[in-house]
Coordinates of C-alpha atoms in Angstrom, one line a residue:
M1 CA -66.9 66.4 284.0
Q2 CA -69.8 65.5 281.7
N3 CA -67.6 63.2 279.7
Y4 CA -66.4 61.4 282.8
K5 CA -69.9 60.8 283.9
Q6 CA -70.8 59.2 280.4
I7 CA -67.7 57.1 280.3
W8 CA -68.1 55.7 283.9
A9 CA -71.9 55.2 283.4
K10 CA -71.0 53.1 280.3
L11 CA -68.3 51.1 282.1
S12 CA -70.4 50.6 285.2
R13 CA -73.2 49.0 283.2
N14 CA -71.0 45.8 283.2
V15 CA -71.4 45.6 287.1
G16 CA -73.5 42.6 287.9
D17 CA -72.3 39.8 290.2
A18 CA -72.2 41.0 293.8
S19 CA -69.2 38.9 294.5
F20 CA -67.1 40.6 291.8
H21 CA -66.8 44.4 292.1
V22 CA -64.9 45.4 289.0
C23 CA -65.8 46.1 285.3
C24 CA -64.4 45.9 281.9
I25 CA -61.2 43.8 282.8
E26 CA -60.4 40.8 280.7
D27 CA -58.4 39.0 283.4
E28 CA -60.9 38.7 286.1
E29 CA -58.8 36.4 288.4
Q30 CA -55.8 38.9 288.3
I31 CA -58.2 41.8 289.2
R32 CA -59.7 39.9 292.0
S33 CA -56.3 39.0 293.4
N34 CA -55.0 42.6 293.0
G35 CA -58.1 44.0 294.6
A36 CA -57.8 41.6 297.6
I37 CA -54.1 42.4 297.9
T38 CA -55.0 46.2 297.9
A39 CA -57.7 45.7 300.6
V40 CA -55.4 43.5 302.8
F41 CA -52.7 46.2 302.4
L42 CA -55.1 49.0 303.5
Q43 CA -56.5 47.0 306.4
D44 CA -53.0 46.5 307.6
V45 CA -51.7 50.1 307.0
L46 CA -54.9 51.8 308.2
R47 CA -55.5 49.3 310.9
I48 CA -59.2 49.3 310.1
T49 CA -61.3 48.8 313.3
P50 CA -64.9 48.8 314.1
D51 CA -64.8 52.4 315.2
H52 CA -63.4 53.8 311.9
K53 CA -65.4 56.2 309.8
V54 CA -64.3 56.0 306.2
L55 CA -65.0 58.2 303.2
E56 CA -64.0 56.6 299.9
I57 CA -64.1 59.0 296.9
G58 CA -64.3 57.2 293.5
C59 CA -65.6 53.9 294.9
G60 CA -66.5 52.7 291.3
T61 CA -67.7 49.2 291.4
G62 CA -67.1 48.8 295.1
Q63 CA -64.0 46.5 295.2
L64 CA -62.5 48.1 298.3
L65 CA -65.9 48.9 299.7
A66 CA -66.8 45.2 299.8
C67 CA -63.6 44.3 301.5
L68 CA -63.3 47.2 304.0
A69 CA -66.8 48.4 304.9
P70 CA -67.8 45.3 306.9
A71 CA -65.0 46.1 309.4
T72 CA -66.0 49.8 309.9
E73 CA -68.5 51.8 312.0
S74 CA -69.4 53.9 309.0
Y75 CA -68.4 53.9 305.4
Y76 CA -69.4 56.5 302.9
A77 CA -68.7 55.7 299.3
A78 CA -69.0 58.3 296.6
D79 CA -68.7 58.0 292.8
I80 CA -69.6 60.2 289.8
S81 CA -71.3 57.3 288.1
E82 CA -75.1 56.9 288.8
V83 CA -75.0 53.6 287.2
A84 CA -72.1 52.3 289.5
I85 CA -73.9 53.7 292.6
E86 CA -77.2 52.1 291.6
A87 CA -75.5 48.8 291.0
L88 CA -73.9 49.0 294.5
R89 CA -77.2 49.8 296.0
K90 CA -78.5 46.5 294.6
N91 CA -75.4 44.5 295.8
I92 CA -74.2 46.0 299.0
A93 CA -76.6 45.6 301.9
L94 CA -74.6 46.7 304.9
P95 CA -76.3 49.2 307.3
Q96 CA -73.1 51.3 308.0
V97 CA -72.6 52.0 304.2
T98 CA -73.9 55.3 302.7
L99 CA -73.7 55.5 299.0
L100 CA -73.5 58.9 297.2
R101 CA -73.5 59.8 293.5
R102 CA -71.4 62.9 293.3
P103 CA -68.1 64.4 291.8
A104 CA -65.1 64.2 294.1
D105 CA -65.1 67.8 295.1
D106 CA -68.8 67.8 296.3
F107 CA -68.8 67.6 300.1
S108 CA -72.3 68.9 300.6
Y109 CA -74.4 66.9 303.1
L110 CA -71.5 65.1 304.5
P111 CA -71.0 65.3 308.3
A112 CA -68.4 67.8 309.2
A113 CA -65.2 66.7 310.9
Y114 CA -66.6 63.1 310.9
F115 CA -64.3 61.0 308.9
D116 CA -60.9 59.6 310.3
T117 CA -60.0 57.9 307.0
L118 CA -60.1 59.2 303.4
I119 CA -59.6 56.7 300.6
L120 CA -58.7 58.0 297.0
N121 CA -57.7 54.8 295.3
S122 CA -57.3 54.6 291.4
V123 CA -59.3 57.8 290.9
V124 CA -56.9 60.8 291.2
Q125 CA -55.4 60.1 287.7
Y126 CA -58.9 60.9 286.2
F127 CA -59.2 64.4 287.8
P128 CA -59.1 67.1 285.2
N129 CA -56.0 68.9 286.7
A130 CA -54.0 69.5 289.9
A131 CA -56.2 72.3 291.0
Y132 CA -59.2 69.9 291.1
L133 CA -57.1 67.5 293.3
R134 CA -56.1 70.4 295.6
N135 CA -59.8 71.4 295.9
V136 CA -60.8 67.8 296.9
L137 CA -58.0 67.6 299.5
T138 CA -58.7 71.0 301.1

């Protein structure tokens, strides 16, 4: 896991503009468009409402967080990269958002039986193995 922390810390240093929540991508317009499409899809499928309590694991630079959190009661966003979380702390000022720096399988200090929505978007492929994924989901 240490390698992942170092990689994501390096990539997340490119986070800056609060209106653009991705890093290290050359075609920024395509990424903005894809992120917006993903967020609209999730809003439609999940039917996000003001009473939703969301946990996003692997929030990265906050692309989905920025789109979905304003419509929720509570949005917890976790990522392994301290750099990414600190950048989000500077750029996301929503009272219902809680930012956490932690690996995907660390659920300490999270409220038990609280969340009604779990988001694992573009992160599972970076897990070290299937057992790790199983541990995250159980």
